[in-house]
Tab-separated table of C-alpha atoms in Angstrom:
chain	number	residue	atom	x	y	z
A	707	ASP	CA	-177.890	-21.196	-90.440
A	708	SER	CA	-176.547	-17.659	-90.551
A	709	ASP	CA	-180.198	-16.479	-90.469
A	710	LYS	CA	-180.821	-18.125	-87.123
A	711	PHE	CA	-180.337	-16.721	-83.658
A	712	TYR	CA	-179.451	-18.853	-80.650
A	713	LEU	CA	-181.525	-17.959	-77.601
A	714	LYS	CA	-181.029	-19.595	-74.235
A	715	CYS	CA	-182.757	-19.175	-70.911
A	716	ASN	CA	-179.924	-18.794	-68.405
A	717	SER	CA	-182.127	-19.781	-65.488
A	718	PHE	CA	-183.888	-22.718	-67.175
A	719	GLN	CA	-182.790	-25.423	-64.710
A	720	GLU	CA	-183.598	-23.260	-61.682
A	721	SER	CA	-186.961	-22.337	-63.188
A	722	ILE	CA	-187.879	-25.984	-63.854
A	723	ALA	CA	-186.812	-26.989	-60.343
A	724	LYS	CA	-188.973	-24.212	-58.867
A	725	THR	CA	-191.915	-25.246	-61.053
A	726	TYR	CA	-191.608	-28.890	-59.931
A	727	ARG	CA	-191.489	-27.822	-56.264
A	728	ASN	CA	-194.599	-25.686	-56.773
A	729	LEU	CA	-196.440	-28.488	-58.592
A	730	ARG	CA	-195.728	-30.840	-55.677
A	731	THR	CA	-197.877	-28.723	-53.368
A	732	ASP	CA	-200.389	-27.377	-55.895
A	733	THR	CA	-202.670	-30.239	-56.918
A	734	HIS	CA	-204.784	-28.310	-59.456
A	735	PHE	CA	-203.203	-30.135	-62.379
A	736	SER	CA	-202.672	-33.497	-60.650
A	737	ASP	CA	-203.875	-36.356	-62.792
A	738	VAL	CA	-202.810	-39.497	-60.938
A	739	THR	CA	-203.257	-40.689	-57.360
A	740	LEU	CA	-200.832	-43.016	-55.604
A	741	VAL	CA	-202.259	-44.984	-52.683
A	742	CYS	CA	-200.144	-46.649	-49.978
A	743	GLU	CA	-200.844	-49.486	-47.545
A	744	GLU	CA	-202.355	-47.131	-44.950
A	745	GLU	CA	-204.732	-45.857	-47.653
A	746	GLN	CA	-203.081	-42.434	-47.650
A	747	GLN	CA	-203.417	-40.839	-51.066
A	748	VAL	CA	-200.681	-38.822	-52.746
A	749	GLN	CA	-201.558	-36.645	-55.727
A	750	ALA	CA	-199.047	-36.427	-58.582
A	751	HIS	CA	-198.652	-35.664	-62.265
A	752	ARG	CA	-198.353	-38.528	-64.724
A	753	THR	CA	-195.876	-36.661	-66.922
A	754	ILE	CA	-193.499	-36.051	-64.021
A	755	LEU	CA	-193.820	-39.617	-62.709
A	756	ALA	CA	-193.293	-41.046	-66.197
A	757	ALA	CA	-190.241	-38.860	-66.807
A	758	CYS	CA	-188.555	-40.105	-63.630
A	759	SER	CA	-189.517	-43.778	-63.605
A	760	PRO	CA	-189.816	-46.393	-66.366
A	761	PHE	CA	-192.163	-48.297	-64.030
A	762	PHE	CA	-194.617	-45.396	-63.936
A	763	SER	CA	-194.077	-44.621	-67.602
A	764	ASN	CA	-195.010	-48.143	-68.680
A	765	MET	CA	-197.976	-48.345	-66.307
A	766	LEU	CA	-199.395	-44.971	-67.285
A	767	LYS	CA	-199.025	-45.635	-71.029
A	768	LYS	CA	-201.260	-48.693	-70.612
A	769	ASN	CA	-203.829	-46.940	-68.429
A	770	LEU	CA	-205.959	-44.529	-70.424
A	771	HIS	CA	-208.127	-43.418	-67.500
A	772	PRO	CA	-208.018	-39.605	-67.121
A	773	HIS	CA	-207.111	-39.865	-63.407
A	774	PRO	CA	-205.812	-43.345	-62.517
A	775	MET	CA	-205.240	-44.578	-58.972
A	776	ILE	CA	-202.177	-46.729	-58.446
A	777	PHE	CA	-202.063	-48.897	-55.348
A	778	MET	CA	-198.509	-49.220	-54.088
A	779	ARG	CA	-198.749	-52.578	-52.325
A	780	GLY	CA	-196.563	-52.905	-49.245
A	781	VAL	CA	-195.442	-49.271	-49.292
A	782	LYS	CA	-195.727	-47.220	-46.101
A	783	ALA	CA	-197.036	-43.658	-46.303
A	784	GLU	CA	-193.741	-42.110	-45.170
A	785	VAL	CA	-191.821	-43.933	-47.904
A	786	LEU	CA	-194.331	-43.097	-50.645
A	787	VAL	CA	-194.328	-39.418	-49.706
A	788	ALA	CA	-190.509	-39.447	-49.620
A	789	ILE	CA	-190.338	-41.030	-53.090
A	790	VAL	CA	-192.730	-38.442	-54.529
A	791	ASP	CA	-190.850	-35.635	-52.765
A	792	PHE	CA	-187.593	-36.926	-54.286
A	793	ILE	CA	-189.176	-37.046	-57.747
A	794	TYR	CA	-190.352	-33.437	-57.513
A	795	ASN	CA	-187.436	-31.923	-55.579
A	796	GLY	CA	-184.439	-34.051	-56.558
A	797	GLU	CA	-183.663	-34.545	-52.889
A	798	VAL	CA	-185.298	-35.759	-49.718
A	799	LYS	CA	-184.608	-36.208	-46.000
A	800	ILE	CA	-185.619	-39.638	-44.808
A	801	HIS	CA	-185.552	-41.323	-41.406
A	802	LYS	CA	-182.882	-43.947	-40.970
A	803	HIS	CA	-185.508	-46.631	-40.250
A	804	ASP	CA	-187.213	-45.911	-43.627
A	805	LEU	CA	-184.038	-45.752	-45.743
A	806	GLU	CA	-183.957	-49.438	-46.696
A	807	SER	CA	-187.628	-49.404	-47.784
A	808	PHE	CA	-187.096	-46.134	-49.655
A	809	LEU	CA	-184.126	-47.509	-51.609
A	810	ALA	CA	-185.935	-50.790	-52.302
A	811	LEU	CA	-188.930	-48.927	-53.771
A	812	ALA	CA	-186.627	-46.639	-55.768
A	813	GLN	CA	-184.985	-49.749	-57.228
A	814	GLU	CA	-188.350	-51.409	-57.939
A	815	ILE	CA	-189.701	-48.426	-59.871
A	816	ARG	CA	-186.254	-47.777	-61.422
A	817	LEU	CA	-186.257	-44.209	-60.130
A	818	GLU	CA	-183.870	-41.997	-62.108
A	819	GLY	CA	-181.009	-40.820	-59.936
A	820	LEU	CA	-181.343	-43.639	-57.400
A	821	SER	CA	-181.731	-46.816	-59.434
A	822	LYS	CA	-178.799	-49.039	-60.362
A	823	LYS	CA	-180.481	-50.235	-63.582
A	824	LYS	CA	-181.117	-48.110	-66.645
A	825	GLY	CA	-184.537	-48.204	-68.340
């Protein structure tokens, strides 16, 4: 081990956070589409969804299509966009009247950082 050097990126977390924020608005590498009740479509990245939600991870492992569409039954557009924004940004502002639906969906998909259950 005395032959090895330890190198660390001091701004790694900030860099990843910036990259996620940029990916949220740049859909060039999007490879999954989420569709809500109002038929609004939200582009996302399967790797990011899978990393933040066991629900998405399990679903996307079973679906080998190169660009799957996932219909989010009963989910309003505002709530779906807020969930995806939270996944990419680690935070979100949500209207009081959408908070209960937002938290219910976060629980259903076992969203990391908001879900009571692990895995």
